[in-house]
Amino acid sequence: VVLTQSPVSLPVTLGQPASISCRSSQSLVDSDGNTYLSWFHQRPGQPPRRLIHDVSSRDSGVPVRFSGGGSGTDFTLEISRVEAEDVGLYFCMQATHWPPLTFGGGTKVEIK
Amino acid sequence: EVQLVESGGLVVQPGGSLRLSCAASGFTFDTYTMHWVRQAPGKALEWVSLISWDGDNTYYTDSVKGRFSISRDNRKKSLYLQMNNLRSDDSALYFCSRGDGSTLMDVWGRGTTVIVSS
């Protein structure tokens, strides 16, 4: 399964919304009815941190300005109001069709 | 505190071997699937391998099949990756991570760097 993220680079203004797309080469709905699509954030020099799992479930401690949505082959990570700490790389990952688990190519968020 | 700490990364010549380790603490290691994920400089994340909680089931990405071997020692709360016949495109920061289902990759180590170069 190939995950295609867009845009590759996303300059954003502090306080403004941001949206990242993740499109899958095939449906990510599992035979059990669940959709195993996660989002990760990676700051420079840091390991990835999971933000969202199962399309829209926010991890503990993740700010409410982050939300995930979508279905089938099209998914989105949205930041309602970007803060300075949100810069870095964002990756989507699917675990419906494995092996292998696959990641998107990444989106770099930077402040204008 | 839940923690994963990788070690063993080195500079190694093409064709060489290396064994990475990942020490777990703060959670019941022997109930979790474990993963290795790598990231070449400036590149995306790439899943490498996973091992079931009991070590009975292992899976690999195609590019490392036959060269890498994942294992674990639940008594020592440790995960390993034996890497043989290393190639330049294996150069990367190697992370260990845990979980499946709702815990899939909810915790990561800081990684250990492998450089394959002559």
Tab-separated table of C-alpha atoms in Angstrom:
chain	number	residue	atom	x	y	z
A	1	VAL	CA	0.000	0.000	0.000
A	2	VAL	CA	1.385	3.374	-1.017
A	3	LEU	CA	0.499	6.431	1.058
A	4	THR	CA	0.852	9.775	-0.718
A	5	GLN	CA	0.995	12.870	1.449
A	6	SER	CA	0.384	16.407	0.277
A	7	PRO	CA	1.658	18.976	0.390
A	8	VAL	CA	5.301	18.044	0.820
A	9	SER	CA	6.002	21.443	2.353
A	10	LEU	CA	3.479	23.566	4.217
A	11	PRO	CA	4.377	27.127	5.259
A	12	VAL	CA	1.822	28.317	7.791
A	13	THR	CA	1.067	31.477	9.721
A	14	LEU	CA	0.903	31.259	13.490
A	15	GLY	CA	-2.688	31.054	14.642
A	16	GLN	CA	-3.961	29.966	11.252
A	17	PRO	CA	-5.314	26.504	10.373
A	18	ALA	CA	-3.336	23.852	8.523
A	19	SER	CA	-4.364	20.683	6.747
A	20	ILE	CA	-2.355	17.689	5.543
A	21	SER	CA	-3.697	15.050	3.175
A	22	CYS	CA	-2.834	11.352	3.096
A	23	ARG	CA	-4.162	9.283	0.214
A	24	SER	CA	-3.872	5.515	0.070
A	25	SER	CA	-3.479	3.353	-3.030
A	26	GLN	CA	-6.213	1.125	-1.679
A	27	SER	CA	-8.934	1.238	0.925
A	28	LEU	CA	-7.664	1.056	4.498
A	29	VAL	CA	-10.855	-0.455	5.884
A	30	ASP	CA	-9.889	-3.754	7.487
A	31	SER	CA	-11.995	-6.920	7.390
A	32	ASP	CA	-12.831	-6.224	11.039
A	33	GLY	CA	-14.392	-2.904	10.042
A	34	ASN	CA	-11.641	-0.789	11.576
A	35	THR	CA	-9.329	1.569	9.700
A	36	TYR	CA	-5.739	1.490	10.906
A	37	LEU	CA	-4.438	4.910	9.917
A	38	SER	CA	-2.218	6.878	12.285
A	39	TRP	CA	-0.510	10.266	12.256
A	40	PHE	CA	2.892	11.103	13.728
A	41	HIS	CA	4.770	14.341	14.385
A	42	GLN	CA	8.560	14.510	14.412
A	43	ARG	CA	10.443	17.570	15.571
A	44	PRO	CA	14.056	18.017	14.367
A	45	GLY	CA	16.392	15.673	16.221
A	46	GLN	CA	13.525	13.921	17.980
A	47	PRO	CA	11.820	10.553	17.539
A	48	PRO	CA	8.314	10.501	16.080
A	49	ARG	CA	5.387	11.036	18.413
A	50	ARG	CA	2.037	9.488	17.668
A	51	LEU	CA	-0.769	12.049	17.545
A	52	ILE	CA	-3.721	10.167	16.139
A	53	HIS	CA	-4.583	6.493	15.750
A	54	ASP	CA	-7.465	4.700	14.071
A	55	VAL	CA	-8.112	7.760	11.841
A	56	SER	CA	-9.445	10.108	14.511
A	57	SER	CA	-8.527	8.969	18.045
A	58	ARG	CA	-6.277	11.565	19.631
A	59	ASP	CA	-3.499	10.248	21.853
A	60	SER	CA	-3.235	11.232	25.498
A	61	GLY	CA	-1.639	14.647	25.933
A	62	VAL	CA	-2.100	15.672	22.305
A	63	PRO	CA	-3.599	19.159	22.092
A	64	VAL	CA	-7.215	19.359	20.976
A	65	ARG	CA	-6.201	21.592	18.061
A	66	PHE	CA	-5.091	18.391	16.300
A	67	SER	CA	-7.795	16.317	14.657
A	68	GLY	CA	-7.839	13.456	12.190
A	69	GLY	CA	-10.527	12.449	9.757
A	70	GLY	CA	-11.337	10.702	6.539
A	71	SER	CA	-12.301	7.266	5.348
A	72	GLY	CA	-11.483	4.631	2.757
A	73	THR	CA	-8.522	6.034	0.866
A	74	ASP	CA	-8.565	9.719	1.814
A	75	PHE	CA	-7.468	11.010	5.187
A	76	THR	CA	-6.647	14.388	6.684
A	77	LEU	CA	-4.792	15.769	9.663
A	78	GLU	CA	-5.943	19.215	10.655
A	79	ILE	CA	-4.443	21.746	13.025
A	80	SER	CA	-7.058	24.312	13.992
A	81	ARG	CA	-4.607	27.055	14.976
A	82	VAL	CA	-0.916	26.457	14.379
A	83	GLU	CA	1.497	27.118	17.230
A	84	ALA	CA	5.280	27.450	17.025
A	85	GLU	CA	5.809	24.008	18.590
A	86	ASP	CA	3.915	22.389	15.718
A	87	VAL	CA	6.783	22.774	13.244
A	88	GLY	CA	8.457	19.647	11.956
A	89	LEU	CA	7.592	16.596	9.919
A	90	TYR	CA	4.231	14.872	9.866
A	91	PHE	CA	3.775	11.287	8.680
A	92	CYS	CA	0.729	9.123	8.139
A	93	MET	CA	1.020	5.348	8.523
A	94	GLN	CA	-1.241	2.430	7.667
A	95	ALA	CA	-1.425	-0.905	9.444
A	96	THR	CA	-4.432	-2.419	7.669
A	97	HIS	CA	-2.542	-4.205	4.909
A	98	TRP	CA	0.661	-5.651	6.294
A	99	PRO	CA	3.383	-6.643	6.043
A	100	PRO	CA	4.754	-4.200	5.379
A	101	LEU	CA	3.369	-1.403	7.489
A	102	THR	CA	3.830	1.705	5.377
A	103	PHE	CA	4.381	5.389	5.987
A	104	GLY	CA	3.643	8.386	3.844
A	105	GLY	CA	6.489	10.451	2.447
A	106	GLY	CA	6.045	13.175	5.033
A	107	THR	CA	4.951	16.811	5.163
A	108	LYS	CA	7.230	19.511	6.495
A	109	VAL	CA	5.399	22.210	8.420
A	110	GLU	CA	7.220	25.494	8.902
A	111	ILE	CA	6.249	28.935	10.069
A	112	LYS	CA	6.071	31.687	7.443
B	1	GLU	CA	8.092	5.918	32.959
B	2	VAL	CA	7.661	3.973	29.748
B	3	GLN	CA	10.981	3.985	27.942
B	4	LEU	CA	12.800	2.391	25.014
B	5	VAL	CA	16.551	2.849	24.625
B	6	GLU	CA	18.359	1.691	21.503
B	7	SER	CA	22.072	0.948	21.260
B	8	GLY	CA	24.610	-0.735	19.028
B	9	GLY	CA	24.739	1.647	16.096
B	10	LEU	CA	28.174	2.016	14.498
B	11	VAL	CA	30.061	2.755	11.314
B	12	VAL	CA	30.464	-0.557	9.478
B	13	GLN	CA	31.836	-1.537	6.091
B	14	PRO	CA	29.586	-2.825	3.304
B	15	GLY	CA	29.028	-6.537	3.762
B	16	GLY	CA	29.562	-6.281	7.487
B	17	SER	CA	27.311	-7.202	10.387
B	18	LEU	CA	25.862	-5.374	13.350
B	19	ARG	CA	23.509	-6.175	16.212
B	20	LEU	CA	21.193	-3.488	17.523
B	21	SER	CA	19.580	-3.678	20.942
B	22	CYS	CA	16.565	-2.000	22.479
B	23	ALA	CA	16.079	-1.993	26.249
B	24	ALA	CA	12.526	-1.569	27.490
B	25	SER	CA	11.336	-0.345	30.861
B	26	GLY	CA	8.185	0.918	32.527
B	27	PHE	CA	5.742	-1.491	30.863
B	28	THR	CA	5.022	-5.219	30.600
B	29	PHE	CA	7.401	-5.901	27.743
B	30	ASP	CA	6.382	-9.518	27.281
B	31	THR	CA	2.833	-8.587	26.286
B	32	TYR	CA	3.776	-6.247	23.442
B	33	THR	CA	4.568	-6.714	19.780
B	34	MET	CA	7.786	-4.844	19.025
B	35	HIS	CA	9.016	-3.080	15.888
B	36	TRP	CA	12.118	-1.695	14.256
B	37	VAL	CA	11.646	1.392	12.093
B	38	ARG	CA	14.417	3.269	10.300
B	39	GLN	CA	14.908	6.713	8.837
B	40	ALA	CA	17.652	7.624	6.401
B	41	PRO	CA	18.891	11.225	6.691
B	42	GLY	CA	16.261	13.616	5.371
B	43	LYS	CA	13.988	10.741	4.389
B	44	ALA	CA	10.669	9.278	5.459
B	45	LEU	CA	10.163	6.623	8.084
B	46	GLU	CA	10.451	3.009	6.899
B	47	TRP	CA	9.117	0.039	8.833
B	48	VAL	CA	11.755	-2.708	8.982
B	49	SER	CA	10.498	-5.599	11.072
B	50	LEU	CA	8.187	-6.750	13.828
B	51	ILE	CA	8.127	-9.591	16.323
B	52	SER	CA	5.169	-10.923	18.253
B	53	TRP	CA	5.028	-10.785	22.041
B	54	ASP	CA	6.236	-14.374	22.351
B	55	GLY	CA	8.806	-14.247	19.570
B	56	ASP	CA	6.988	-16.880	17.547
B	57	ASN	CA	6.084	-14.628	14.645
B	58	THR	CA	8.406	-12.295	12.766
B	59	TYR	CA	7.928	-10.157	9.673
B	60	TYR	CA	10.280	-8.079	7.526
B	61	THR	CA	10.190	-5.524	4.795
B	62	ASP	CA	11.317	-7.046	1.497
B	63	SER	CA	14.618	-5.169	1.270
B	64	VAL	CA	15.981	-6.787	4.454
B	65	LYS	CA	14.583	-10.303	4.157
B	66	GLY	CA	17.338	-12.884	4.409
B	67	ARG	CA	19.796	-10.311	5.805
B	68	PHE	CA	18.175	-9.044	9.026
B	69	SER	CA	16.828	-11.070	11.924
B	70	ILE	CA	14.652	-9.730	14.730
B	71	SER	CA	14.574	-11.405	18.129
B	72	ARG	CA	13.700	-10.667	21.744
B	73	ASP	CA	14.538	-11.769	25.256
B	74	ASN	CA	11.510	-11.212	27.460
B	75	ARG	CA	13.460	-12.024	30.638
B	76	LYS	CA	15.862	-9.195	29.835
B	77	LYS	CA	13.088	-6.933	28.415
B	78	SER	CA	15.175	-6.496	25.310
B	79	LEU	CA	14.636	-6.413	21.566
B	80	TYR	CA	17.352	-7.107	19.015
B	81	LEU	CA	18.036	-6.670	15.322
B	82	GLN	CA	20.834	-8.740	13.807
B	83	MET	CA	21.910	-7.070	10.587
B	84	ASN	CA	24.083	-9.019	8.139
B	85	ASN	CA	25.463	-8.272	4.694
B	86	LEU	CA	24.907	-4.572	5.262
B	87	ARG	CA	24.568	-2.227	2.298
B	88	SER	CA	24.976	1.517	1.969
B	89	ASP	CA	21.214	1.945	1.718
B	90	ASP	CA	20.847	0.430	5.191
B	91	SER	CA	22.446	3.577	6.613
B	92	ALA	CA	19.838	5.180	8.827
B	93	LEU	CA	18.680	6.051	12.299
B	94	TYR	CA	17.064	2.894	13.693
B	95	PHE	CA	14.193	3.254	16.138
B	96	CYS	CA	12.460	0.604	18.184
B	97	SER	CA	8.784	0.987	18.948
B	98	ARG	CA	6.066	-1.095	20.487
B	99	GLY	CA	2.541	-2.229	20.083
B	100	ASP	CA	-0.305	-3.207	17.839
B	101	GLY	CA	-3.917	-2.185	17.568
B	102	SER	CA	-4.585	0.895	19.666
B	103	THR	CA	-1.038	0.863	21.091
B	104	LEU	CA	0.679	0.589	17.703
B	105	MET	CA	3.816	2.744	17.791
B	106	ASP	CA	2.612	4.816	20.731
B	107	VAL	CA	6.097	4.789	22.253
B	108	TRP	CA	9.438	5.237	20.484
B	109	GLY	CA	13.072	5.201	21.484
B	110	ARG	CA	15.443	7.964	20.459
B	111	GLY	CA	17.177	5.751	17.934
B	112	THR	CA	20.678	4.496	17.175
B	113	THR	CA	22.629	5.436	14.045
B	114	VAL	CA	23.970	2.901	11.581
B	115	ILE	CA	26.372	4.097	8.890
B	116	VAL	CA	27.461	1.653	6.225
B	117	SER	CA	30.516	3.029	4.503
B	118	SER	CA	33.967	1.955	3.370
